[in-house]
Backbone as ProteinMPNN parsed JSONL, in Angstrom:
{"seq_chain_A": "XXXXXXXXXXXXXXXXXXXXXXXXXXXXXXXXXXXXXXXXXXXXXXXXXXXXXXXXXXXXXXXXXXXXXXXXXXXXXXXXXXXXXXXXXX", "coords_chain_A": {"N_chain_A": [[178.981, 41.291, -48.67], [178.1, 38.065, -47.183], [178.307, 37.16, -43.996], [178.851, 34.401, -41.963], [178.712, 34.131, -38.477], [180.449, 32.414, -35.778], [180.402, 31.134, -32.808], [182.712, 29.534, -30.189], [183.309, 28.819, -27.13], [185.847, 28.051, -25.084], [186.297, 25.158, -23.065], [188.543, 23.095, -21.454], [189.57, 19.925, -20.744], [189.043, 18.906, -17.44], [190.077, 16.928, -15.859], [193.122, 16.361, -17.068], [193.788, 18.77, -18.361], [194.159, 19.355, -20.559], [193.236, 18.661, -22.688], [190.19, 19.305, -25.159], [186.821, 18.345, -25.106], [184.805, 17.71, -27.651], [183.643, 19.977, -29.945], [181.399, 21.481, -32.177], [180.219, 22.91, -34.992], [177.868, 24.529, -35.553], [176.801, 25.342, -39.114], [174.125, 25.565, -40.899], [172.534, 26.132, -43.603], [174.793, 26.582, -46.585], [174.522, 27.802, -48.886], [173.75, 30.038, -47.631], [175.17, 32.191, -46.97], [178.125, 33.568, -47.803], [181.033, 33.341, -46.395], [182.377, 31.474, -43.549], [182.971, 32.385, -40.481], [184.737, 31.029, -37.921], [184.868, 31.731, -34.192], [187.014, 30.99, -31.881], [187.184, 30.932, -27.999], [189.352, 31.027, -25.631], [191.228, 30.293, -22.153], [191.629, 32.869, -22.208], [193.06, 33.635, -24.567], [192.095, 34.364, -28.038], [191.552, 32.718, -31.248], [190.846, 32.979, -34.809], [189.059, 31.459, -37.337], [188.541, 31.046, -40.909], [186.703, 29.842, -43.884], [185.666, 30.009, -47.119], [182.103, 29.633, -48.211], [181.906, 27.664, -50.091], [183.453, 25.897, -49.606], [182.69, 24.259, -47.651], [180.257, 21.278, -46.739], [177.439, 20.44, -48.828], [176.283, 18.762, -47.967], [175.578, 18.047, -44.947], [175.011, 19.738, -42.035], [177.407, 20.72, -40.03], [180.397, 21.155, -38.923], [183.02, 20.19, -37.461], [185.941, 20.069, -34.478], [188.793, 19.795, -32.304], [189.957, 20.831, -29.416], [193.536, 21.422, -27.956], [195.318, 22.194, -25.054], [198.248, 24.429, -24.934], [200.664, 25.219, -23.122], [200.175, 29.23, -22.487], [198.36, 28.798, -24.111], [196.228, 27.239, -27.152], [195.45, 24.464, -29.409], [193.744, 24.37, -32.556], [192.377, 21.835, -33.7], [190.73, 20.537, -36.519], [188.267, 18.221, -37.625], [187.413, 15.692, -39.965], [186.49, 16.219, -43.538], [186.76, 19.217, -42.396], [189.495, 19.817, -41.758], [191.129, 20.137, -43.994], [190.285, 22.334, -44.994], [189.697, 24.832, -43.204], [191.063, 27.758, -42.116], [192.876, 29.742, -40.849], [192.851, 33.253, -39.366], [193.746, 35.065, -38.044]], "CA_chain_A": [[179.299, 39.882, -48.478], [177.19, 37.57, -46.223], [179.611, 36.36, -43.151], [178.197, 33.596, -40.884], [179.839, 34.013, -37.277], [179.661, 31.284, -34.892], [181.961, 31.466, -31.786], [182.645, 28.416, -29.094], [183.931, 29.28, -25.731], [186.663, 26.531, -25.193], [186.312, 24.176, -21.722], [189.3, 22.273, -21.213], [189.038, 18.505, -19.615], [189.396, 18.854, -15.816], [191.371, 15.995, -15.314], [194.029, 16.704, -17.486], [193.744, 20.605, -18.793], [195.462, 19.512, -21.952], [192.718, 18.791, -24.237], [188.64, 19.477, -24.859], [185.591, 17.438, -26.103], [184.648, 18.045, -29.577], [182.731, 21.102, -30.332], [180.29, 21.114, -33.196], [180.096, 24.319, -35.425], [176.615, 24.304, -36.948], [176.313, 26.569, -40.215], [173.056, 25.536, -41.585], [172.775, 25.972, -45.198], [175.765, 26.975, -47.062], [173.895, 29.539, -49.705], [172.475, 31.446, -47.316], [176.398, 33.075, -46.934], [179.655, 33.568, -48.267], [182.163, 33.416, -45.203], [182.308, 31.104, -42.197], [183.771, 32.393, -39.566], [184.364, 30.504, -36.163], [185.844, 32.296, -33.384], [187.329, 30.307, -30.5], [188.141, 31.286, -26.812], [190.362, 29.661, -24.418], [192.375, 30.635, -21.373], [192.462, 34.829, -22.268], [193.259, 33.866, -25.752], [191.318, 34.378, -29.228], [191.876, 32.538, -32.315], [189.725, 32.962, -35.407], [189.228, 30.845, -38.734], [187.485, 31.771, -42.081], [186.736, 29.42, -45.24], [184.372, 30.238, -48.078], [180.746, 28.437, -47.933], [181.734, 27.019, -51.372], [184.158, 24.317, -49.365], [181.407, 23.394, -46.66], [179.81, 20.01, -47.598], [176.094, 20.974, -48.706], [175.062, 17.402, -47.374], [175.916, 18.385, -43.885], [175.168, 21.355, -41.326], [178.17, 21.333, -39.146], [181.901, 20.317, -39.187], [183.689, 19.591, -35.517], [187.196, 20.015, -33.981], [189.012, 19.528, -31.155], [191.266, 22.084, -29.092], [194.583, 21.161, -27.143], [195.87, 22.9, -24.229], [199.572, 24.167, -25.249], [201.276, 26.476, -22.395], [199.062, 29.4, -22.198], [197.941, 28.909, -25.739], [195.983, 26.401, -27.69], [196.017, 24.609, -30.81], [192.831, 24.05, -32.828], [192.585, 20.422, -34.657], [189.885, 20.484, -37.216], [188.087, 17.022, -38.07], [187.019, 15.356, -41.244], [186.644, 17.287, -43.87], [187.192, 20.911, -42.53], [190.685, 20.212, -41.775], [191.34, 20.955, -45.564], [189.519, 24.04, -45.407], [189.85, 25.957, -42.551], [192.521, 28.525, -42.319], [193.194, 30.422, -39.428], [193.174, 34.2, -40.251], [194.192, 36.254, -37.021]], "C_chain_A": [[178.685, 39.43, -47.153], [178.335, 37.004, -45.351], [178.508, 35.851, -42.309], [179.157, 33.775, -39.753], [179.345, 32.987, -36.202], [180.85, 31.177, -34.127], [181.682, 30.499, -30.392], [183.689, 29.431, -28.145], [184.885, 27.619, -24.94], [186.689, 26.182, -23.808], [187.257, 23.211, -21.83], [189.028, 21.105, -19.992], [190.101, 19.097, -18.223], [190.198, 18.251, -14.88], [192.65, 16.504, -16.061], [194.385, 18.29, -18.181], [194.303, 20.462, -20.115], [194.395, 19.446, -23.198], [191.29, 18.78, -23.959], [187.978, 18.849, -25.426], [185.437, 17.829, -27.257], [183.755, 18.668, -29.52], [182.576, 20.861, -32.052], [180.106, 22.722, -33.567], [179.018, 24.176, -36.592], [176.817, 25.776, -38.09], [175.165, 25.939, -40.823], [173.395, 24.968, -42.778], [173.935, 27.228, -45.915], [175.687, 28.058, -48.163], [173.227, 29.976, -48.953], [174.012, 32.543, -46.713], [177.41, 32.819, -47.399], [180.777, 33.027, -47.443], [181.255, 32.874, -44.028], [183.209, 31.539, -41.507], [183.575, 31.885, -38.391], [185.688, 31.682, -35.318], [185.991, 31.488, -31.836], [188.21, 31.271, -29.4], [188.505, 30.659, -25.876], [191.447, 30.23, -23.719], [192.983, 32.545, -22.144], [192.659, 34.902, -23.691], [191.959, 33.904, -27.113], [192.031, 33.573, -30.387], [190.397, 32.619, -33.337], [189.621, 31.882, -36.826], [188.469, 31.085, -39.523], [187.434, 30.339, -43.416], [185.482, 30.132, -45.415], [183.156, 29.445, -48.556], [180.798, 27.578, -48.638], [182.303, 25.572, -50.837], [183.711, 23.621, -48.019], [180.769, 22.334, -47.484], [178.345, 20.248, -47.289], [175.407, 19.519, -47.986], [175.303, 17.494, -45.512], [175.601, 19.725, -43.325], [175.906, 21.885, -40.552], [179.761, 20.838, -39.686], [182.184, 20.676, -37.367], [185.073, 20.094, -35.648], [187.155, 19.856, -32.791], [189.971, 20.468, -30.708], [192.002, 21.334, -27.894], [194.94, 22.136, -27.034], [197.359, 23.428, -24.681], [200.327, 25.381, -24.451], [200.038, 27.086, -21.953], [198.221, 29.635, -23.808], [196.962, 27.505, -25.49], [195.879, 25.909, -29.057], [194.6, 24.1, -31.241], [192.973, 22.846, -33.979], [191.116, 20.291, -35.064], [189.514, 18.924, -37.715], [187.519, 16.852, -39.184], [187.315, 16.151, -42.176], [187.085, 18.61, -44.068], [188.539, 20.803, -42.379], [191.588, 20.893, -43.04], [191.111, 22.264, -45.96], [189.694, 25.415, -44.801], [190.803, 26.78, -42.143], [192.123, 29.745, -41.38], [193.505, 31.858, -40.09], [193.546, 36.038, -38.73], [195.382, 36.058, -36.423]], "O_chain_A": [[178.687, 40.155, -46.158], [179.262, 36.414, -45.905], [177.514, 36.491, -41.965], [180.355, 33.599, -39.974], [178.183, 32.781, -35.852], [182.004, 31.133, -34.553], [180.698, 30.643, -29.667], [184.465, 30.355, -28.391], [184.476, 26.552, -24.484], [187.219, 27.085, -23.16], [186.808, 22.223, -22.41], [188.543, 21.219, -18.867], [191.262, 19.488, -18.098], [190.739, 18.566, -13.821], [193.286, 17.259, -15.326], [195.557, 18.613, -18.372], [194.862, 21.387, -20.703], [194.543, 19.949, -24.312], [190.901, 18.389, -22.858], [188.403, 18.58, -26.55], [186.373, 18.441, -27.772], [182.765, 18.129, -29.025], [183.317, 20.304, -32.862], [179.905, 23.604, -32.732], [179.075, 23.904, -37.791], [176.939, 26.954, -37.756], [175.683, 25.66, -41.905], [174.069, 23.988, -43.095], [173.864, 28.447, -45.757], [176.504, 28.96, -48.345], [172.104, 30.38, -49.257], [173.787, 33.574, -46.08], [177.704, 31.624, -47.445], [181.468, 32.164, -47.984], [180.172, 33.265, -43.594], [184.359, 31.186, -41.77], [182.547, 32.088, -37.744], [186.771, 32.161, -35.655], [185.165, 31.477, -30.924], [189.217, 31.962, -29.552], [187.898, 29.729, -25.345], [192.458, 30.633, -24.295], [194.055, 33.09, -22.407], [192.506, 35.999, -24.228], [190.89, 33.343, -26.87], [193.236, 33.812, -30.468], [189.249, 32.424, -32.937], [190.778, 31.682, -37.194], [187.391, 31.443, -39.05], [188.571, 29.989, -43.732], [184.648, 30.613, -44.648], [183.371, 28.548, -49.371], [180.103, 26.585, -48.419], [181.952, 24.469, -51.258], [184.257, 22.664, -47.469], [180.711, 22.408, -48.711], [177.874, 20.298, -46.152], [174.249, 19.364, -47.597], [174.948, 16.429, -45.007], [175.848, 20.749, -43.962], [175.729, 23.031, -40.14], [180.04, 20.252, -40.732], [181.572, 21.264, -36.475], [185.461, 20.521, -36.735], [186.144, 19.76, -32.095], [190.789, 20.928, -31.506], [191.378, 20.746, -27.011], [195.084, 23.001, -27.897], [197.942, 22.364, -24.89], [200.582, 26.423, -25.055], [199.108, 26.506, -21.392], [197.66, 30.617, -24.293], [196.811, 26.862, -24.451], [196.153, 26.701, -29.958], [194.08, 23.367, -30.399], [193.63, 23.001, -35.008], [190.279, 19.992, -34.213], [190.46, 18.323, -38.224], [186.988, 17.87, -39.629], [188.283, 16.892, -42.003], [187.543, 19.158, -45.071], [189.097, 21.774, -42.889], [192.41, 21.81, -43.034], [191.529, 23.005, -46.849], [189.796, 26.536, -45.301], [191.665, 26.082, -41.61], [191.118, 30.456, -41.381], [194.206, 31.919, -41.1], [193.534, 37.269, -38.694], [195.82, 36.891, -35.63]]}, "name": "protein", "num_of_chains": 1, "seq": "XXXXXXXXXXXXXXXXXXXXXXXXXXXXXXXXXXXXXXXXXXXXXXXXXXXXXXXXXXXXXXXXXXXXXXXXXXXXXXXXXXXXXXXXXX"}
């Protein structure tokens, strides 16, 4: 099985530490793998997420989110589209 990995390194805003700009998770073209995985890091922590290429939108090469600060955690908010899709798997 083909896995795409694509991993942001999370920068929280400076003024307020609570929330970050919108990162952009290019995958290309959607048959050239099975599994997206993004892996985000932020403040010591890891989170990861996985969908299957089938629920990427072939008219498009990326999908976006946004990450909020929460303690020493964060929470990942998926836009358009991927919010439907992406499912957190660690």
């Amino acid at each position: 099985m083909e896995i795409k990995t694509v991993t942001r390194n999370l920068n929280f805003d400076e003024e307020t530490r609570n929330s970050s700009s919108p990162y952009r998770v290019r995958y290309g073209d959607p048959s050239a793998f099975q599994i997206l995985k993004v892996i985000c890091n932020g403040d010591g922590e890891t989170q990861i997420f996985e969908t299957d290429s089938s629920n990427l939108p072939s008219y498009k090469d990326s999908i976006h989110f946004l990450a909020d600060k929460i303690g020493n955690s964060f929470n990942i908010r998926w836009r358009g589209e991927a919010a439907s899709f992406m499912k957190r798997v660690d």
